[in-house]
Amino acid sequence: MVDPENIPIIEVINLTHRFPDGTYGIQDVSICFRSGELVLITGRNGSGKTTLVRHLNGLLSPYSGKVLLKGAPVSANLKAARKTVGMVFQDADSQIVGETVWDDAVFGPENLKMDRQAIDERVRKVLTDVGLEARRHQSPHVLSGGEKRRLAIAGVLAMEPEVIVLDEPFSNLDYPGIRQVLRQLVRLRGQGRTLIVITHDVEKIAAHADRVVVLHKGHVVRDGKPGEVLPGIGQFGVREPCASLLGKEIPSWLS
């Protein structure tokens, strides 16, 4: 549900990242993300996808170029940037820190020194939204892979970010787990959240994306609507969806 005014919430301008060994993760990347979009970023391993998104809230610093969040440099206020842009990493276990589902979800808001009642109301809502409120007293480690991924999303949602970045959200999930997470992403998009999803398996979410961005060797090589970008994407090391190969519309995995 894209904002009708099509406002860029994040602007990446001539961004280059150089690693300590002298190699480049991304080079001269310029791209905008607009409020309410669901943007799919894809590319083969090592193409620069994760390197790019880690600049969006200051987890990495540019070698050159800049990232603007609502018109201001991310580097000017890292705390605000990390509150505005939430990250859900590929390994959900790495984000689980609480002894119970509830403890894990309240961790972020507690670090913001929020009022106790406000924290409880917010966390109760996000756990309900992701379908885990009934499991609030259980250990996160007994959850399924899809449930852990939804708990990681809940932990980020509890911080109330405007933008949510998800790195390979379907990794290592079975079909029911994929559908659980995909259903949650579609729900968030319907609420007007800005979603940036990194995945090399575009078939799972392409039907719900507003745009697809392809990275190759650290450069943006394609950026546009799925129907424009996906044909021939195999040349960049990404498997083209079967429906696209047949010239058909890509179906939703929720159908």
Coordinates of C-alpha atoms in Angstrom, one line a residue, residues 119-215:
I119 CA 5.5 -1.4 27.0
D120 CA 3.0 -4.0 28.1
E121 CA 0.3 -2.6 25.8
R122 CA 2.6 -2.4 22.8
V123 CA 4.1 -5.9 23.3
R124 CA 0.7 -7.5 23.9
K125 CA -0.4 -6.0 20.6
V126 CA 2.6 -7.1 18.5
L127 CA 2.5 -10.7 19.9
T128 CA -1.2 -10.9 19.0
D129 CA -0.4 -9.5 15.6
V130 CA 2.2 -12.2 14.9
G131 CA 0.1 -15.0 16.5
L132 CA 2.3 -15.7 19.5
E133 CA 0.5 -14.0 22.4
A134 CA -0.8 -17.4 23.6
R135 CA 2.8 -18.6 23.8
R136 CA 4.1 -15.6 25.7
H137 CA 5.3 -17.7 28.7
Q138 CA 7.1 -20.3 26.7
S139 CA 10.8 -20.5 25.9
P140 CA 11.6 -19.1 22.4
H141 CA 13.8 -22.2 21.8
V142 CA 10.8 -24.5 21.6
L143 CA 9.3 -22.5 18.8
S144 CA 9.3 -23.7 15.2
G145 CA 11.5 -22.0 12.7
G146 CA 8.6 -19.9 11.3
E147 CA 7.5 -19.0 14.8
K148 CA 11.1 -17.9 15.7
R149 CA 11.1 -15.7 12.6
R150 CA 7.8 -14.2 13.6
L151 CA 9.1 -13.6 17.1
A152 CA 12.1 -11.7 15.7
I153 CA 9.7 -9.6 13.6
A154 CA 7.6 -9.0 16.8
G155 CA 10.7 -7.8 18.6
V156 CA 11.4 -5.3 15.9
L157 CA 7.7 -4.2 15.6
A158 CA 7.7 -3.5 19.4
M159 CA 10.2 -0.7 18.6
E160 CA 7.6 0.7 16.2
P161 CA 9.9 1.3 13.2
E162 CA 8.6 3.0 10.1
V163 CA 10.8 0.8 7.9
I164 CA 11.5 -3.0 8.4
V165 CA 14.4 -4.7 6.6
L166 CA 14.3 -8.5 6.5
D167 CA 17.4 -10.4 5.4
E168 CA 16.4 -13.8 3.8
P169 CA 13.2 -14.1 5.9
F170 CA 12.3 -17.5 4.4
S171 CA 15.7 -19.1 4.9
N172 CA 15.6 -22.7 6.3
L173 CA 11.8 -22.7 6.7
D174 CA 9.5 -25.4 5.5
Y175 CA 6.4 -24.6 3.4
P176 CA 4.1 -23.9 6.4
G177 CA 6.8 -21.7 7.9
I178 CA 7.2 -19.8 4.7
R179 CA 3.5 -19.1 4.5
Q180 CA 3.4 -18.0 8.2
V181 CA 6.1 -15.4 7.6
L182 CA 4.8 -14.3 4.2
R183 CA 1.3 -13.8 5.7
Q184 CA 2.8 -11.6 8.3
L185 CA 4.7 -9.5 5.7
V186 CA 1.6 -9.1 3.7
R187 CA -0.3 -7.9 6.8
L188 CA 2.4 -5.4 7.6
R189 CA 2.4 -4.1 4.1
G190 CA -1.4 -3.7 4.3
Q191 CA -0.8 -1.5 7.4
G192 CA 1.3 0.9 5.4
R193 CA 4.7 -0.3 6.7
T194 CA 7.7 0.2 4.4
L195 CA 9.3 -3.3 3.9
I196 CA 12.7 -4.1 2.3
V197 CA 13.1 -7.8 1.8
I198 CA 16.4 -9.4 0.8
T199 CA 16.1 -12.8 -0.8
H200 CA 17.7 -14.8 -3.5
D201 CA 14.5 -16.8 -3.9
V202 CA 12.2 -14.2 -5.5
E203 CA 9.4 -16.6 -6.3
K204 CA 8.1 -16.7 -2.7
I205 CA 7.3 -13.0 -2.5
A206 CA 7.5 -11.5 -6.0
A207 CA 3.7 -11.5 -6.3
H208 CA 3.5 -9.0 -3.4
A209 CA 6.4 -6.7 -4.3
D210 CA 6.0 -3.2 -5.6
R211 CA 9.6 -3.2 -6.9
V212 CA 12.4 -5.5 -7.5
V213 CA 16.0 -4.3 -7.2
V214 CA 18.8 -6.5 -8.6
L215 CA 22.4 -6.2 -7.4

